[in-house]
Amino acid sequence: MAGQNYSMVTEFILVGFSNFPQHLLPTFFLLYLLMYLFTLLGNLLIMATVWSERSLHTPMYLFLCALSTSEILFTVAVTPRMLVDMFFTHRTITWTACASQMFFSFTFGFTHSFLLMIMGYDRYVAICHPLRYNVLMSNRSCARLVSWTWAGGSVMGMMVTLIVFHLTFCGSNVIHHFLCHVFSLLKLACGNENSSVTLAVILVCVSALMGCLFLIILSYVFIVAAILRIPSAEGRHKTFSTCVSHLTVVIVHYSFASIIYLKPKGPHSMDSNTLMATTYTVFTPFLSPIIFSLRNKELKNAIKKSFQRKFSPLSS
């Protein structure tokens, strides 16, 4: 077996929800389908509102549009396959399709984290250096920052995918997950490199994500210090309110990611692991447009105005 080449493995089998009671699958399907559609429509609504409202043509909302794009693409890379497999007994995925799904899910996932970091930097500049904001966050600077986040996400996605699919796969080709999950795939690899590659993947992912989180926390340390120097309570509240939606999304994003990737090893069943994985792949993207729409007063008012113009033309 050690001498076999991994290219001989032409497909994998995704276990997904196949171990769940069959009568529960329609409920799961409907629930995740509605969340998937809401994620797409919610993010598209945010993008359309920012595009149509000139008052929202600012760096913060440019970054929000880029974030919505990454969430849409991440969801499209993961959820449709999961939904289709719920009602098919033939749950195979080719080697190439598996590698592609891993690449795109990691690319858009890391891009999402990098964009959250850039949005934290934007809030830091706006609050701590307001007089230099137009210079530091010019259109060219914003476009460059967004480009770097997408480039960085692509590099991270390619790096992880190449590391994993460079391995030799032998024995079982059954992936105990509803997608080509990196750690589920690493369990199928054979050879002496397996443990070192697993460690390398963990270091790459944790370093990037924790680096983003550290910079976000650092930004908010300076932001809180600047807010505390504002003399009036109303001024402090108004300034901090511009950060609430971003800070909430950061907490949700990293909390669910920690549940999935940092949970202690224990006697967790495959079914519970599957349900826990959906909190990050389906539930987190579902929550993001809700948080930004409800917690961001300026965006919420712009969405209301857009609906009033489209559906109440006589009242205007």
Tab-separated table of C-alpha atoms in Angstrom:
chain	number	residue	atom	x	y	z
A	1	MET	CA	0.000	0.000	0.000
A	2	ALA	CA	2.849	2.379	0.753
A	3	GLY	CA	4.039	2.133	-2.820
A	4	GLN	CA	0.712	3.125	-4.356
A	5	ASN	CA	0.416	6.530	-5.979
A	6	TYR	CA	-2.328	8.847	-4.789
A	7	SER	CA	-3.386	9.455	-8.417
A	8	MET	CA	-4.889	5.933	-8.374
A	9	VAL	CA	-7.624	7.290	-6.084
A	10	THR	CA	-10.009	8.773	-8.623
A	11	GLU	CA	-12.910	9.548	-6.287
A	12	PHE	CA	-13.968	9.865	-2.663
A	13	ILE	CA	-17.237	9.061	-0.909
A	14	LEU	CA	-18.823	11.823	1.189
A	15	VAL	CA	-20.721	10.344	4.135
A	16	GLY	CA	-22.461	13.640	4.943
A	17	PHE	CA	-25.925	13.139	6.428
A	18	SER	CA	-26.296	9.519	5.295
A	19	ASN	CA	-26.117	8.215	8.886
A	20	PHE	CA	-29.001	10.408	10.036
A	21	PRO	CA	-32.560	8.995	10.243
A	22	GLN	CA	-34.161	9.330	6.817
A	23	HIS	CA	-37.270	11.084	8.153
A	24	LEU	CA	-35.092	13.982	9.401
A	25	LEU	CA	-33.437	14.675	6.050
A	26	PRO	CA	-36.340	16.673	4.523
A	27	THR	CA	-36.319	18.921	7.609
A	28	PHE	CA	-32.558	19.458	7.395
A	29	PHE	CA	-32.812	20.036	3.661
A	30	LEU	CA	-35.529	22.679	3.976
A	31	LEU	CA	-33.767	24.418	6.868
A	32	TYR	CA	-30.381	24.598	5.148
A	33	LEU	CA	-31.940	25.503	1.791
A	34	LEU	CA	-33.775	28.461	3.328
A	35	MET	CA	-30.605	29.592	5.117
A	36	TYR	CA	-28.632	29.224	1.877
A	37	LEU	CA	-31.144	31.273	-0.127
A	38	PHE	CA	-31.344	33.914	2.609
A	39	THR	CA	-27.546	34.163	2.672
A	40	LEU	CA	-27.453	34.758	-1.081
A	41	LEU	CA	-30.364	37.216	-1.119
A	42	GLY	CA	-29.213	39.061	2.003
A	43	ASN	CA	-25.715	39.640	0.695
A	44	LEU	CA	-27.002	40.572	-2.774
A	45	LEU	CA	-29.359	43.076	-1.126
A	46	ILE	CA	-26.463	44.649	0.763
A	47	MET	CA	-24.387	44.901	-2.415
A	48	ALA	CA	-27.294	46.376	-4.431
A	49	THR	CA	-28.062	48.921	-1.696
A	50	VAL	CA	-24.453	50.074	-1.434
A	51	TRP	CA	-24.254	50.317	-5.223
A	52	SER	CA	-27.457	52.377	-5.551
A	53	GLU	CA	-27.007	54.720	-2.573
A	54	ARG	CA	-24.335	57.344	-3.202
A	55	SER	CA	-24.134	58.119	0.516
A	56	LEU	CA	-22.733	54.606	1.040
A	57	HIS	CA	-19.895	54.994	-1.469
A	58	THR	CA	-17.307	54.998	1.307
A	59	PRO	CA	-14.392	52.654	2.137
A	60	MET	CA	-16.309	50.891	4.920
A	61	TYR	CA	-19.106	49.862	2.557
A	62	LEU	CA	-16.679	48.982	-0.226
A	63	PHE	CA	-15.128	46.487	2.191
A	64	LEU	CA	-18.614	45.306	3.175
A	65	CYS	CA	-19.416	44.598	-0.495
A	66	ALA	CA	-16.188	42.621	-0.827
A	67	LEU	CA	-17.104	40.711	2.353
A	68	SER	CA	-20.573	39.926	0.968
A	69	THR	CA	-18.979	38.671	-2.253
A	70	SER	CA	-16.649	36.338	-0.346
A	71	GLU	CA	-19.562	34.989	1.710
A	72	ILE	CA	-21.646	34.313	-1.399
A	73	LEU	CA	-18.780	32.490	-3.100
A	74	PHE	CA	-17.908	30.484	0.037
A	75	THR	CA	-21.539	29.423	0.430
A	76	VAL	CA	-21.841	28.468	-3.246
A	77	ALA	CA	-18.647	26.375	-2.971
A	78	VAL	CA	-19.977	24.338	-0.033
A	79	THR	CA	-23.747	24.309	0.471
A	80	PRO	CA	-25.242	23.183	-2.903
A	81	ARG	CA	-23.211	19.974	-2.860
A	82	MET	CA	-24.314	19.290	0.724
A	83	LEU	CA	-27.983	19.806	-0.173
A	84	VAL	CA	-27.847	17.598	-3.268
A	85	ASP	CA	-26.142	14.745	-1.403
A	86	MET	CA	-28.940	14.612	1.174
A	87	PHE	CA	-31.220	12.900	-1.346
A	88	PHE	CA	-28.704	10.867	-3.351
A	89	THR	CA	-27.316	7.472	-2.411
A	90	HIS	CA	-24.414	7.970	-4.856
A	91	ARG	CA	-22.367	10.505	-2.874
A	92	THR	CA	-19.060	10.232	-4.691
A	93	ILE	CA	-16.876	13.198	-5.589
A	94	THR	CA	-13.974	13.010	-8.012
A	95	TRP	CA	-10.403	13.682	-6.925
A	96	THR	CA	-10.321	16.889	-9.010
A	97	ALA	CA	-13.695	18.128	-7.728
A	98	CYS	CA	-12.610	17.438	-4.144
A	99	ALA	CA	-9.381	19.397	-4.595
A	100	SER	CA	-11.299	22.235	-6.271
A	101	GLN	CA	-13.833	22.431	-3.468
A	102	MET	CA	-11.085	22.544	-0.867
A	103	PHE	CA	-9.236	25.274	-2.784
A	104	PHE	CA	-12.297	27.499	-3.200
A	105	SER	CA	-13.607	27.001	0.334
A	106	PHE	CA	-10.208	27.880	1.829
A	107	THR	CA	-9.686	30.774	-0.592
A	108	PHE	CA	-13.010	32.430	0.205
A	109	GLY	CA	-12.774	31.537	3.897
A	110	PHE	CA	-9.351	33.143	4.314
A	111	THR	CA	-10.397	36.113	2.162
A	112	HIS	CA	-13.320	36.600	4.552
A	113	SER	CA	-10.935	36.678	7.539
A	114	PHE	CA	-8.542	39.075	5.795
A	115	LEU	CA	-11.431	41.401	4.915
A	116	LEU	CA	-12.607	41.436	8.542
A	117	MET	CA	-9.074	42.469	9.488
A	118	ILE	CA	-9.050	45.267	6.879
A	119	MET	CA	-12.451	46.479	8.102
A	120	GLY	CA	-11.010	46.670	11.612
A	121	TYR	CA	-8.137	48.758	10.255
A	122	ASP	CA	-10.666	51.020	8.501
A	123	ARG	CA	-12.487	51.646	11.801
A	124	TYR	CA	-9.145	52.305	13.523
A	125	VAL	CA	-8.150	54.960	10.972
A	126	ALA	CA	-11.612	56.567	11.011
A	127	ILE	CA	-11.701	56.908	14.802
A	128	CYS	CA	-8.033	57.333	15.757
A	129	HIS	CA	-6.844	59.368	12.730
A	130	PRO	CA	-9.960	61.099	11.326
A	131	LEU	CA	-8.017	63.996	9.754
A	132	ARG	CA	-5.866	61.571	7.725
A	133	TYR	CA	-8.719	59.223	6.827
A	134	ASN	CA	-9.267	60.506	3.275
A	135	VAL	CA	-5.547	60.177	2.557
A	136	LEU	CA	-4.974	56.769	4.143
A	137	MET	CA	-8.243	55.299	2.839
A	138	SER	CA	-8.331	56.768	-0.658
A	139	ASN	CA	-10.026	54.887	-3.488
A	140	ARG	CA	-6.682	53.603	-4.715
A	141	SER	CA	-5.648	52.456	-1.218
A	142	CYS	CA	-8.979	50.677	-0.680
A	143	ALA	CA	-8.787	48.930	-4.048
A	144	ARG	CA	-5.230	47.843	-3.252
A	145	LEU	CA	-6.246	46.489	0.170
A	146	VAL	CA	-9.177	44.527	-1.284
A	147	SER	CA	-6.922	43.134	-4.018
A	148	TRP	CA	-4.374	42.020	-1.437
A	149	THR	CA	-7.036	40.224	0.613
A	150	TRP	CA	-8.226	38.258	-2.429
A	151	ALA	CA	-4.664	37.510	-3.481
A	152	GLY	CA	-3.794	36.412	0.064
A	153	GLY	CA	-6.864	34.186	0.274
A	154	SER	CA	-5.987	32.575	-3.067
A	155	VAL	CA	-2.402	31.920	-1.957
A	156	MET	CA	-3.574	30.354	1.310
A	157	GLY	CA	-6.152	28.218	-0.488
A	158	MET	CA	-3.608	27.019	-3.026
A	159	MET	CA	-0.992	26.341	-0.346
A	160	VAL	CA	-3.276	24.178	1.810
A	161	THR	CA	-4.721	22.321	-1.193
A	162	LEU	CA	-1.279	21.507	-2.619
A	163	ILE	CA	-0.009	20.356	0.776
A	164	VAL	CA	-2.956	17.988	1.290
A	165	PHE	CA	-3.265	16.602	-2.238
A	166	HIS	CA	0.474	16.038	-2.475
A	167	LEU	CA	-0.057	13.151	-0.059
A	168	THR	CA	-0.603	9.505	-0.973
A	169	PHE	CA	-4.126	8.245	-0.263
A	170	CYS	CA	-4.565	4.553	0.352
A	171	GLY	CA	-7.051	2.233	1.999
A	172	SER	CA	-10.452	3.783	2.618
A	173	ASN	CA	-11.685	6.638	0.418
A	174	VAL	CA	-14.670	7.435	2.672
A	175	ILE	CA	-14.715	11.045	3.937
A	176	HIS	CA	-16.750	11.362	7.127
A	177	HIS	CA	-17.983	14.833	6.256
A	178	PHE	CA	-20.361	16.570	3.834
A	179	LEU	CA	-17.458	18.335	2.076
A	180	CYS	CA	-13.800	17.712	1.331
A	181	HIS	CA	-12.758	18.719	4.811
A	182	VAL	CA	-9.014	19.005	5.251
A	183	PHE	CA	-8.682	17.014	8.479
A	184	SER	CA	-11.091	14.308	7.306
A	185	LEU	CA	-8.932	13.902	4.195
A	186	LEU	CA	-5.707	13.804	6.174
A	187	LYS	CA	-7.044	10.777	8.084
A	188	LEU	CA	-7.185	8.893	4.779
A	189	ALA	CA	-3.562	9.605	3.872
A	190	CYS	CA	-0.866	7.019	4.388
A	191	GLY	CA	2.888	7.170	4.704
A	192	ASN	CA	5.300	8.742	7.149
A	193	GLU	CA	4.484	12.308	6.074
A	194	ASN	CA	0.942	12.269	7.426
A	195	SER	CA	1.600	13.634	10.919
A	196	SER	CA	4.050	16.301	9.714
A	197	VAL	CA	1.652	17.464	6.988
A	198	THR	CA	-1.209	17.660	9.497
A	199	LEU	CA	0.972	19.806	11.737
A	200	ALA	CA	1.966	22.007	8.777
A	201	VAL	CA	-1.685	22.573	7.784
A	202	ILE	CA	-2.615	23.428	11.376
A	203	LEU	CA	0.283	25.883	11.664
A	204	VAL	CA	-0.549	27.583	8.362
A	205	CYS	CA	-4.253	27.941	9.157
A	206	VAL	CA	-3.897	28.900	12.813
A	207	SER	CA	-1.089	31.383	12.114
A	208	ALA	CA	-3.128	33.193	9.451
A	209	LEU	CA	-6.390	33.242	11.412
A	210	MET	CA	-4.813	34.135	14.748
A	211	GLY	CA	-2.700	36.795	13.036
A	212	CYS	CA	-5.883	38.390	11.662
A	213	LEU	CA	-7.585	38.145	15.064
A	214	PHE	CA	-4.572	39.678	16.830
A	215	LEU	CA	-4.559	42.683	14.474
A	216	ILE	CA	-8.320	43.126	14.881
A	217	ILE	CA	-7.957	43.067	18.677
A	218	LEU	CA	-5.051	45.510	18.457
A	219	SER	CA	-7.165	47.861	16.323
A	220	TYR	CA	-9.953	47.789	18.894
A	221	VAL	CA	-7.551	48.420	21.765
A	222	PHE	CA	-6.617	51.724	20.111
A	223	ILE	CA	-10.261	52.383	19.162
A	224	VAL	CA	-11.492	51.904	22.743
A	225	ALA	CA	-8.686	54.108	24.050
A	226	ALA	CA	-9.682	56.859	21.589
A	227	ILE	CA	-13.393	56.525	22.456
A	228	LEU	CA	-12.709	56.817	26.180
A	229	ARG	CA	-11.036	60.194	25.540
A	230	ILE	CA	-14.274	61.588	24.073
A	231	PRO	CA	-15.796	63.817	26.802
A	232	SER	CA	-19.533	63.302	26.133
A	233	ALA	CA	-21.373	60.013	26.620
A	234	GLU	CA	-23.401	60.696	23.471
A	235	GLY	CA	-20.211	61.140	21.461
A	236	ARG	CA	-18.757	57.903	22.816
A	237	HIS	CA	-21.946	55.997	22.011
A	238	LYS	CA	-22.208	57.447	18.497
A	239	THR	CA	-18.567	56.628	17.710
A	240	PHE	CA	-18.713	53.094	19.072
A	241	SER	CA	-21.971	52.398	17.212
A	242	THR	CA	-20.031	52.552	13.911
A	243	CYS	CA	-18.043	49.485	15.064
A	244	VAL	CA	-20.807	47.346	16.561
A	245	SER	CA	-21.808	45.424	13.420
A	246	HIS	CA	-18.197	44.633	12.467
A	247	LEU	CA	-17.270	43.612	16.008
A	248	THR	CA	-20.342	41.360	16.264
A	249	VAL	CA	-19.516	39.580	12.997
A	250	VAL	CA	-15.902	39.084	14.144
A	251	ILE	CA	-17.087	37.505	17.418
A	252	VAL	CA	-19.553	35.221	15.612
A	253	HIS	CA	-16.991	34.256	12.934
A	254	TYR	CA	-14.208	33.328	15.348
A	255	SER	CA	-16.514	31.775	17.963
A	256	PHE	CA	-17.983	29.250	15.537
A	257	ALA	CA	-14.579	28.631	13.944
A	258	SER	CA	-13.188	27.854	17.415
A	259	ILE	CA	-16.038	25.419	18.098
A	260	ILE	CA	-15.193	23.498	14.930
A	261	TYR	CA	-11.407	23.538	14.868
A	262	LEU	CA	-10.385	23.930	18.517
A	263	LYS	CA	-12.897	21.597	20.193
A	264	PRO	CA	-11.220	19.040	22.475
A	265	LYS	CA	-10.800	15.523	21.189
A	266	GLY	CA	-13.428	13.311	22.718
A	267	PRO	CA	-16.103	10.723	22.041
A	268	HIS	CA	-18.024	12.921	19.599
A	269	SER	CA	-20.222	11.006	17.194
A	270	MET	CA	-19.958	11.554	13.446
A	271	ASP	CA	-23.498	12.951	13.468
A	272	SER	CA	-22.706	15.589	16.097
A	273	ASN	CA	-19.531	16.570	14.210
A	274	THR	CA	-21.575	16.995	11.031
A	275	LEU	CA	-24.121	19.246	12.737
A	276	MET	CA	-21.363	21.267	14.407
A	277	ALA	CA	-19.658	21.794	11.045
A	278	THR	CA	-22.820	23.359	9.606
A	279	THR	CA	-22.652	26.127	12.226
A	280	TYR	CA	-19.563	27.499	10.481
A	281	THR	CA	-20.301	26.601	6.853
A	282	VAL	CA	-24.021	27.499	6.789
A	283	PHE	CA	-25.096	29.318	9.950
A	284	THR	CA	-22.287	31.905	10.152
A	285	PRO	CA	-22.754	33.176	6.553
A	286	PHE	CA	-26.510	33.245	7.263
A	287	LEU	CA	-26.051	35.498	10.308
A	288	SER	CA	-23.640	37.973	8.733
A	289	PRO	CA	-26.083	39.912	6.464
A	290	ILE	CA	-28.631	39.960	9.308
A	291	ILE	CA	-26.101	41.522	11.686
A	292	PHE	CA	-24.924	44.146	9.198
A	293	SER	CA	-28.496	45.003	8.164
A	294	LEU	CA	-29.865	45.337	11.706
A	295	ARG	CA	-26.868	46.658	13.644
A	296	ASN	CA	-25.695	49.203	11.057
A	297	LYS	CA	-28.136	52.122	11.262
A	298	GLU	CA	-26.930	53.821	8.073
A	299	LEU	CA	-27.243	50.646	6.001
A	300	LYS	CA	-30.623	49.789	7.565
A	301	ASN	CA	-32.013	53.219	6.661
A	302	ALA	CA	-30.630	52.933	3.117
A	303	ILE	CA	-32.335	49.535	2.671
A	304	LYS	CA	-35.631	51.016	3.917
A	305	LYS	CA	-35.318	53.918	1.458
A	306	SER	CA	-34.622	51.517	-1.407
A	307	PHE	CA	-37.709	49.449	-0.606
A	308	GLN	CA	-39.861	52.569	-0.239
A	309	ARG	CA	-38.748	53.856	-3.630
A	310	LYS	CA	-39.436	50.528	-5.342
A	311	PHE	CA	-42.664	49.445	-3.645
A	312	SER	CA	-44.255	52.733	-2.589
A	313	PRO	CA	-43.764	55.083	-5.555
A	314	LEU	CA	-47.099	56.846	-4.941
A	315	SER	CA	-46.343	57.694	-1.314
A	316	SER	CA	-43.110	59.406	-2.343
